[in-house]
């Protein structure tokens, strides 16, 4: 039980809060347990091929980069696929919210592991969008000329049927292996998304909306995804 007491709180509040605190501690313990189990996974399948992508960042826009080069001097690579197909007007608002946050934590993460975001849209369109959003740190690549998204289940039957997926790859003895990927349906990237987690702290909870409020729309997403739900 917590020894904290806040001004004017009732006994009923404290009793309910202490019960919740117990559940919260159990959740923390479970998260740690799952993280340990994840760390102990054996190597997954070896990378299918050394895919070639195109940089979407200023200074190297359009230049080719091999998958193996994304690691830099690190042995672990986080590769987030965000929903932005070649024929989309704008990317997914939810994915955009995620990458907004990733851009601000990119420096901290890359002290330990390489971190890259990839989309199927051409490099120049990703670059234009990055400028509009103020993404100045995170490494961005286009997979428009590779089969990576299809091979690693980041898309459906076409290049425009994209899915949000976080993959982790590991380099061992000069070879690259798949380590882990988001395989759950629904809110499988919640743990790295501040928006939903912050809403979970509030009395109102998560808004009953498919995508977060944004200052733009993705008509492609609305037509081909949201209207089918």
PDB file of C-alpha atoms in Angstrom:
ATOM      1  CA  UNK A   1       0.000   0.000   0.000  1.00  0.00           C
ATOM      2  CA  UNK A   2       1.108   3.519  -0.744  1.00  0.00           C
ATOM      3  CA  UNK A   3       2.014   5.860   2.091  1.00  0.00           C
ATOM      4  CA  UNK A   4       1.086   8.833  -0.063  1.00  0.00           C
ATOM      5  CA  UNK A   5      -1.877  10.935   0.928  1.00  0.00           C
ATOM      6  CA  UNK A   6      -3.120  13.899  -1.080  1.00  0.00           C
ATOM      7  CA  UNK A   7      -5.075  16.892   0.268  1.00  0.00           C
ATOM      8  CA  UNK A   8      -8.740  16.234   1.053  1.00  0.00           C
ATOM      9  CA  UNK A   9      -8.854  12.743  -0.438  1.00  0.00           C
ATOM     10  CA  UNK A  10     -11.505  10.416   0.966  1.00  0.00           C
ATOM     11  CA  UNK A  11     -11.001   7.027   2.521  1.00  0.00           C
ATOM     12  CA  UNK A  12     -12.924   5.466  -0.367  1.00  0.00           C
ATOM     13  CA  UNK A  13     -10.546   7.075  -2.835  1.00  0.00           C
ATOM     14  CA  UNK A  14      -7.453   5.835  -0.999  1.00  0.00           C
ATOM     15  CA  UNK A  15      -8.790   2.296  -0.706  1.00  0.00           C
ATOM     16  CA  UNK A  16      -9.594   2.177  -4.421  1.00  0.00           C
ATOM     17  CA  UNK A  17      -6.259   3.778  -5.313  1.00  0.00           C
ATOM     18  CA  UNK A  18      -4.321   1.249  -3.248  1.00  0.00           C
ATOM     19  CA  UNK A  19      -6.129  -1.609  -4.989  1.00  0.00           C
ATOM     20  CA  UNK A  20      -5.239  -0.062  -8.339  1.00  0.00           C
ATOM     21  CA  UNK A  21      -1.651   0.442  -7.194  1.00  0.00           C
ATOM     22  CA  UNK A  22      -1.353  -3.282  -6.601  1.00  0.00           C
ATOM     23  CA  UNK A  23      -2.576  -3.953 -10.139  1.00  0.00           C
ATOM     24  CA  UNK A  24      -0.157  -1.359 -11.519  1.00  0.00           C
ATOM     25  CA  UNK A  25       2.768  -3.025  -9.747  1.00  0.00           C
ATOM     26  CA  UNK A  26       1.746  -6.385 -11.159  1.00  0.00           C
ATOM     27  CA  UNK A  27       1.645  -4.819 -14.618  1.00  0.00           C
ATOM     28  CA  UNK A  28       5.145  -3.369 -14.161  1.00  0.00           C
ATOM     29  CA  UNK A  29       6.419  -6.780 -13.085  1.00  0.00           C
ATOM     30  CA  UNK A  30       4.741  -8.413 -16.079  1.00  0.00           C
ATOM     31  CA  UNK A  31       6.235  -5.887 -18.501  1.00  0.00           C
ATOM     32  CA  UNK A  32       9.691  -6.604 -17.092  1.00  0.00           C
ATOM     33  CA  UNK A  33       9.100 -10.335 -17.346  1.00  0.00           C
ATOM     34  CA  UNK A  34       7.956 -10.088 -20.971  1.00  0.00           C
ATOM     35  CA  UNK A  35      10.926  -7.855 -21.843  1.00  0.00           C
ATOM     36  CA  UNK A  36      13.309 -10.427 -20.368  1.00  0.00           C
ATOM     37  CA  UNK A  37      11.624 -13.214 -22.305  1.00  0.00           C
ATOM     38  CA  UNK A  38      11.925 -11.125 -25.472  1.00  0.00           C
ATOM     39  CA  UNK A  39      15.631 -10.495 -24.858  1.00  0.00           C
ATOM     40  CA  UNK A  40      16.187 -14.235 -24.519  1.00  0.00           C
ATOM     41  CA  UNK A  41      14.672 -15.100 -27.893  1.00  0.00           C
ATOM     42  CA  UNK A  42      16.978 -17.203 -30.076  1.00  0.00           C
ATOM     43  CA  UNK A  43      18.009 -15.691 -33.420  1.00  0.00           C
ATOM     44  CA  UNK A  44      15.174 -15.560 -35.925  1.00  0.00           C
ATOM     45  CA  UNK A  45      15.526 -16.157 -39.638  1.00  0.00           C
ATOM     46  CA  UNK A  46      18.507 -14.755 -41.493  1.00  0.00           C
ATOM     47  CA  UNK A  47      17.742 -11.617 -43.522  1.00  0.00           C
ATOM     48  CA  UNK A  48      16.250 -12.701 -46.847  1.00  0.00           C
ATOM     49  CA  UNK A  49      18.467 -10.356 -48.845  1.00  0.00           C
ATOM     50  CA  UNK A  50      20.528  -7.217 -48.413  1.00  0.00           C
ATOM     51  CA  UNK A  51      17.745  -4.922 -49.593  1.00  0.00           C
ATOM     52  CA  UNK A  52      18.581  -1.628 -51.260  1.00  0.00           C
ATOM     53  CA  UNK A  53      16.666   1.452 -50.105  1.00  0.00           C
ATOM     54  CA  UNK A  54      16.840   5.160 -50.939  1.00  0.00           C
ATOM     55  CA  UNK A  55      17.657   7.776 -48.347  1.00  0.00           C
ATOM     56  CA  UNK A  56      14.880  10.306 -47.725  1.00  0.00           C
ATOM     57  CA  UNK A  57      16.868  12.686 -45.514  1.00  0.00           C
ATOM     58  CA  UNK A  58      18.304  16.018 -46.640  1.00  0.00           C
ATOM     59  CA  UNK A  59      21.938  15.791 -47.699  1.00  0.00           C
ATOM     60  CA  UNK A  60      21.639  12.281 -49.118  1.00  0.00           C
ATOM     61  CA  UNK A  61      18.158  12.330 -50.660  1.00  0.00           C
ATOM     62  CA  UNK A  62      17.705   9.582 -53.248  1.00  0.00           C
ATOM     63  CA  UNK A  63      21.069   7.940 -52.633  1.00  0.00           C
ATOM     64  CA  UNK A  64      21.027   4.158 -52.357  1.00  0.00           C
ATOM     65  CA  UNK A  65      21.734   2.453 -49.052  1.00  0.00           C
ATOM     66  CA  UNK A  66      21.914  -1.261 -48.341  1.00  0.00           C
ATOM     67  CA  UNK A  67      20.003  -2.787 -45.446  1.00  0.00           C
ATOM     68  CA  UNK A  68      23.288  -3.844 -43.855  1.00  0.00           C
ATOM     69  CA  UNK A  69      24.521  -0.244 -43.933  1.00  0.00           C
ATOM     70  CA  UNK A  70      21.605   0.949 -41.805  1.00  0.00           C
ATOM     71  CA  UNK A  71      23.258  -0.612 -38.750  1.00  0.00           C
ATOM     72  CA  UNK A  72      26.196   1.795 -38.840  1.00  0.00           C
ATOM     73  CA  UNK A  73      28.465   0.824 -35.953  1.00  0.00           C
ATOM     74  CA  UNK A  74      25.643  -0.848 -34.000  1.00  0.00           C
ATOM     75  CA  UNK A  75      24.633  -4.505 -33.910  1.00  0.00           C
ATOM     76  CA  UNK A  76      20.914  -3.862 -33.415  1.00  0.00           C
ATOM     77  CA  UNK A  77      18.528  -2.088 -35.791  1.00  0.00           C
ATOM     78  CA  UNK A  78      14.997  -0.892 -35.056  1.00  0.00           C
ATOM     79  CA  UNK A  79      13.143  -0.446 -38.351  1.00  0.00           C
ATOM     80  CA  UNK A  80       9.669   1.092 -38.178  1.00  0.00           C
ATOM     81  CA  UNK A  81       7.432   0.820 -41.245  1.00  0.00           C
ATOM     82  CA  UNK A  82       4.917   3.649 -41.402  1.00  0.00           C
ATOM     83  CA  UNK A  83       1.849   3.731 -43.608  1.00  0.00           C
ATOM     84  CA  UNK A  84       2.601   5.938 -46.595  1.00  0.00           C
ATOM     85  CA  UNK A  85       2.064   4.221 -49.931  1.00  0.00           C
ATOM     86  CA  UNK A  86       3.178   5.458 -53.362  1.00  0.00           C
ATOM     87  CA  UNK A  87      -0.333   6.663 -54.271  1.00  0.00           C
ATOM     88  CA  UNK A  88      -1.343   8.099 -50.893  1.00  0.00           C
ATOM     89  CA  UNK A  89      -2.094  11.801 -50.582  1.00  0.00           C
ATOM     90  CA  UNK A  90      -0.742  11.934 -47.007  1.00  0.00           C
ATOM     91  CA  UNK A  91       0.595   9.319 -44.571  1.00  0.00           C
ATOM     92  CA  UNK A  92      -1.444   7.697 -41.821  1.00  0.00           C
ATOM     93  CA  UNK A  93      -2.149  10.215 -39.011  1.00  0.00           C
ATOM     94  CA  UNK A  94      -1.388   7.593 -36.348  1.00  0.00           C
ATOM     95  CA  UNK A  95       1.935   6.629 -37.906  1.00  0.00           C
ATOM     96  CA  UNK A  96       2.774  10.306 -38.258  1.00  0.00           C
ATOM     97  CA  UNK A  97       2.124  10.824 -34.552  1.00  0.00           C
ATOM     98  CA  UNK A  98       4.442   7.931 -33.754  1.00  0.00           C
ATOM     99  CA  UNK A  99       7.261   9.218 -35.959  1.00  0.00           C
ATOM    100  CA  UNK A 100       6.792  12.705 -34.464  1.00  0.00           C
ATOM    101  CA  UNK A 101       7.789  11.139 -31.152  1.00  0.00           C
ATOM    102  CA  UNK A 102      10.493   8.910 -32.616  1.00  0.00           C
ATOM    103  CA  UNK A 103      12.199  11.945 -34.122  1.00  0.00           C
ATOM    104  CA  UNK A 104      12.546  13.532 -30.687  1.00  0.00           C
ATOM    105  CA  UNK A 105      13.969  10.380 -29.072  1.00  0.00           C
ATOM    106  CA  UNK A 106      16.128   9.288 -32.011  1.00  0.00           C
ATOM    107  CA  UNK A 107      19.364  10.656 -30.533  1.00  0.00           C
ATOM    108  CA  UNK A 108      18.907   8.838 -27.227  1.00  0.00           C
ATOM    109  CA  UNK A 109      17.945   5.544 -28.887  1.00  0.00           C
ATOM    110  CA  UNK A 110      20.846   5.642 -31.333  1.00  0.00           C
ATOM    111  CA  UNK A 111      23.372   5.698 -28.527  1.00  0.00           C
ATOM    112  CA  UNK A 112      22.461   2.025 -28.154  1.00  0.00           C
ATOM    113  CA  UNK A 113      20.920   0.853 -31.440  1.00  0.00           C
ATOM    114  CA  UNK A 114      20.351   2.047 -34.993  1.00  0.00           C
ATOM    115  CA  UNK A 115      16.851   3.438 -35.564  1.00  0.00           C
ATOM    116  CA  UNK A 116      15.300   4.006 -38.996  1.00  0.00           C
ATOM    117  CA  UNK A 117      11.789   4.684 -40.321  1.00  0.00           C
ATOM    118  CA  UNK A 118      10.796   3.338 -43.725  1.00  0.00           C
ATOM    119  CA  UNK A 119       7.824   3.911 -46.028  1.00  0.00           C
ATOM    120  CA  UNK A 120       6.833   2.639 -49.456  1.00  0.00           C
ATOM    121  CA  UNK A 121       6.347   6.140 -50.857  1.00  0.00           C
ATOM    122  CA  UNK A 122       9.166   7.556 -53.015  1.00  0.00           C
ATOM    123  CA  UNK A 123      12.063   9.186 -51.196  1.00  0.00           C
ATOM    124  CA  UNK A 124      11.244  12.703 -52.378  1.00  0.00           C
ATOM    125  CA  UNK A 125       7.686  12.503 -51.019  1.00  0.00           C
ATOM    126  CA  UNK A 126       8.925  11.207 -47.654  1.00  0.00           C
ATOM    127  CA  UNK A 127      11.444  14.040 -47.575  1.00  0.00           C
ATOM    128  CA  UNK A 128       8.769  16.646 -48.291  1.00  0.00           C
ATOM    129  CA  UNK A 129       6.562  15.232 -45.548  1.00  0.00           C
ATOM    130  CA  UNK A 130       9.462  15.150 -43.087  1.00  0.00           C
ATOM    131  CA  UNK A 131      10.073  18.846 -43.681  1.00  0.00           C
ATOM    132  CA  UNK A 132       6.401  19.636 -43.102  1.00  0.00           C
ATOM    133  CA  UNK A 133       6.471  17.729 -39.801  1.00  0.00           C
ATOM    134  CA  UNK A 134       9.831  19.075 -38.684  1.00  0.00           C
ATOM    135  CA  UNK A 135      11.503  15.654 -38.572  1.00  0.00           C
ATOM    136  CA  UNK A 136      15.141  16.648 -38.343  1.00  0.00           C
ATOM    137  CA  UNK A 137      16.820  13.725 -36.586  1.00  0.00           C
ATOM    138  CA  UNK A 138      15.377  10.320 -37.433  1.00  0.00           C
ATOM    139  CA  UNK A 139      16.883   8.404 -40.349  1.00  0.00           C
ATOM    140  CA  UNK A 140      14.332   7.953 -43.145  1.00  0.00           C
ATOM    141  CA  UNK A 141      14.418   5.615 -46.127  1.00  0.00           C
ATOM    142  CA  UNK A 142      12.121   4.635 -48.970  1.00  0.00           C
ATOM    143  CA  UNK A 143      11.486   0.995 -49.776  1.00  0.00           C
ATOM    144  CA  UNK A 144       9.793   1.854 -53.066  1.00  0.00           C
ATOM    145  CA  UNK A 145      12.228  -0.225 -55.108  1.00  0.00           C
ATOM    146  CA  UNK A 146      12.540  -3.216 -52.778  1.00  0.00           C
ATOM    147  CA  UNK A 147      10.394  -6.120 -51.601  1.00  0.00           C
ATOM    148  CA  UNK A 148      11.240  -5.594 -47.923  1.00  0.00           C
ATOM    149  CA  UNK A 149       7.748  -4.491 -46.878  1.00  0.00           C
ATOM    150  CA  UNK A 150       6.126  -7.450 -48.626  1.00  0.00           C
ATOM    151  CA  UNK A 151       8.680  -9.970 -47.362  1.00  0.00           C
ATOM    152  CA  UNK A 152       8.432  -8.815 -43.741  1.00  0.00           C
ATOM    153  CA  UNK A 153       4.628  -8.475 -43.612  1.00  0.00           C
ATOM    154  CA  UNK A 154       4.485  -4.689 -43.591  1.00  0.00           C
ATOM    155  CA  UNK A 155       1.962  -4.579 -46.407  1.00  0.00           C
ATOM    156  CA  UNK A 156      -0.986  -6.424 -47.880  1.00  0.00           C
ATOM    157  CA  UNK A 157      -1.616  -7.431 -51.471  1.00  0.00           C
ATOM    158  CA  UNK A 158      -0.398  -4.170 -53.005  1.00  0.00           C
ATOM    159  CA  UNK A 159       2.223  -1.505 -52.387  1.00  0.00           C
ATOM    160  CA  UNK A 160      -0.526   0.856 -51.240  1.00  0.00           C
ATOM    161  CA  UNK A 161      -1.898  -1.577 -48.640  1.00  0.00           C
ATOM    162  CA  UNK A 162       0.610  -0.666 -45.926  1.00  0.00           C
ATOM    163  CA  UNK A 163       0.698  -1.680 -42.247  1.00  0.00           C
ATOM    164  CA  UNK A 164       2.412  -0.157 -39.189  1.00  0.00           C
ATOM    165  CA  UNK A 165       5.095  -2.591 -38.063  1.00  0.00           C
ATOM    166  CA  UNK A 166       8.132  -2.325 -35.806  1.00  0.00           C
ATOM    167  CA  UNK A 167      10.868  -4.826 -36.612  1.00  0.00           C
ATOM    168  CA  UNK A 168      14.136  -5.410 -34.782  1.00  0.00           C
ATOM    169  CA  UNK A 169      17.121  -6.977 -36.518  1.00  0.00           C
ATOM    170  CA  UNK A 170      20.395  -8.155 -35.036  1.00  0.00           C
ATOM    171  CA  UNK A 171      23.850  -8.539 -36.545  1.00  0.00           C
ATOM    172  CA  UNK A 172      25.744 -11.620 -35.366  1.00  0.00           C
ATOM    173  CA  UNK A 173      29.127 -12.727 -36.710  1.00  0.00           C
ATOM    174  CA  UNK A 174      28.691 -10.650 -39.839  1.00  0.00           C
ATOM    175  CA  UNK A 175      25.210 -11.989 -40.605  1.00  0.00           C
ATOM    176  CA  UNK A 176      21.853 -10.279 -40.062  1.00  0.00           C
ATOM    177  CA  UNK A 177      18.954 -12.021 -38.354  1.00  0.00           C
ATOM    178  CA  UNK A 178      15.389 -11.021 -37.625  1.00  0.00           C
ATOM    179  CA  UNK A 179      15.041 -10.669 -33.844  1.00  0.00           C
ATOM    180  CA  UNK A 180      11.479  -9.511 -33.170  1.00  0.00           C
ATOM    181  CA  UNK A 181       8.498  -7.830 -34.808  1.00  0.00           C
ATOM    182  CA  UNK A 182       5.054  -6.606 -33.815  1.00  0.00           C
ATOM    183  CA  UNK A 183       2.681  -9.475 -34.619  1.00  0.00           C
ATOM    184  CA  UNK A 184      -0.377  -8.613 -32.513  1.00  0.00           C
ATOM    185  CA  UNK A 185      -3.374  -7.044 -34.210  1.00  0.00           C
ATOM    186  CA  UNK A 186      -4.862  -3.740 -33.141  1.00  0.00           C
ATOM    187  CA  UNK A 187      -2.905  -1.482 -30.779  1.00  0.00           C
ATOM    188  CA  UNK A 188       0.334  -3.428 -31.019  1.00  0.00           C
ATOM    189  CA  UNK A 189       2.610  -0.375 -30.909  1.00  0.00           C
ATOM    190  CA  UNK A 190       1.006   1.159 -27.816  1.00  0.00           C
ATOM    191  CA  UNK A 191       4.151   0.778 -25.746  1.00  0.00           C
ATOM    192  CA  UNK A 192       6.028   3.296 -27.908  1.00  0.00           C
ATOM    193  CA  UNK A 193       3.154   5.750 -28.436  1.00  0.00           C
ATOM    194  CA  UNK A 194       2.806   8.528 -25.813  1.00  0.00           C
ATOM    195  CA  UNK A 195      -0.617   9.635 -27.093  1.00  0.00           C
ATOM    196  CA  UNK A 196      -2.612   6.558 -26.067  1.00  0.00           C
ATOM    197  CA  UNK A 197      -0.562   6.022 -22.914  1.00  0.00           C
ATOM    198  CA  UNK A 198      -1.172   9.571 -21.709  1.00  0.00           C
ATOM    199  CA  UNK A 199      -4.889   9.242 -22.453  1.00  0.00           C
ATOM    200  CA  UNK A 200      -4.948   6.079 -20.319  1.00  0.00           C
ATOM    201  CA  UNK A 201      -4.053   8.253 -17.301  1.00  0.00           C
ATOM    202  CA  UNK A 202      -7.153  10.418 -17.704  1.00  0.00           C
ATOM    203  CA  UNK A 203     -10.701   9.887 -16.365  1.00  0.00           C
ATOM    204  CA  UNK A 204     -12.021   9.997 -19.932  1.00  0.00           C
ATOM    205  CA  UNK A 205      -9.606   7.335 -21.167  1.00  0.00           C
ATOM    206  CA  UNK A 206      -8.740   6.813 -24.795  1.00  0.00           C
ATOM    207  CA  UNK A 207     -10.963   8.660 -27.254  1.00  0.00           C
ATOM    208  CA  UNK A 208     -13.150   6.330 -29.289  1.00  0.00           C
ATOM    209  CA  UNK A 209     -11.577   7.374 -32.580  1.00  0.00           C
ATOM    210  CA  UNK A 210      -9.555   5.324 -35.093  1.00  0.00           C
ATOM    211  CA  UNK A 211      -6.779   7.906 -35.508  1.00  0.00           C
ATOM    212  CA  UNK A 212      -5.570  10.811 -33.332  1.00  0.00           C
ATOM    213  CA  UNK A 213      -6.522  14.425 -34.028  1.00  0.00           C
ATOM    214  CA  UNK A 214      -4.184  15.958 -36.596  1.00  0.00           C
ATOM    215  CA  UNK A 215      -3.912  19.158 -38.617  1.00  0.00           C
ATOM    216  CA  UNK A 216      -4.174  17.161 -41.846  1.00  0.00           C
ATOM    217  CA  UNK A 217      -6.217  14.356 -43.389  1.00  0.00           C
ATOM    218  CA  UNK A 218      -5.229  11.216 -45.242  1.00  0.00           C
ATOM    219  CA  UNK A 219      -7.999  10.736 -47.768  1.00  0.00           C
ATOM    220  CA  UNK A 220      -6.459   7.477 -48.974  1.00  0.00           C
ATOM    221  CA  UNK A 221      -6.523   6.040 -45.464  1.00  0.00           C
ATOM    222  CA  UNK A 222     -10.094   7.205 -44.885  1.00  0.00           C
ATOM    223  CA  UNK A 223     -11.320   5.701 -48.151  1.00  0.00           C
ATOM    224  CA  UNK A 224      -9.446   2.393 -48.166  1.00  0.00           C
ATOM    225  CA  UNK A 225      -9.029   1.608 -44.444  1.00  0.00           C
ATOM    226  CA  UNK A 226     -11.438   3.461 -42.176  1.00  0.00           C
ATOM    227  CA  UNK A 227     -14.499   3.060 -44.380  1.00  0.00           C
ATOM    228  CA  UNK A 228     -13.970  -0.702 -44.300  1.00  0.00           C
ATOM    229  CA  UNK A 229     -13.964  -1.007 -40.503  1.00  0.00           C
TER     230      UNK A 229
END
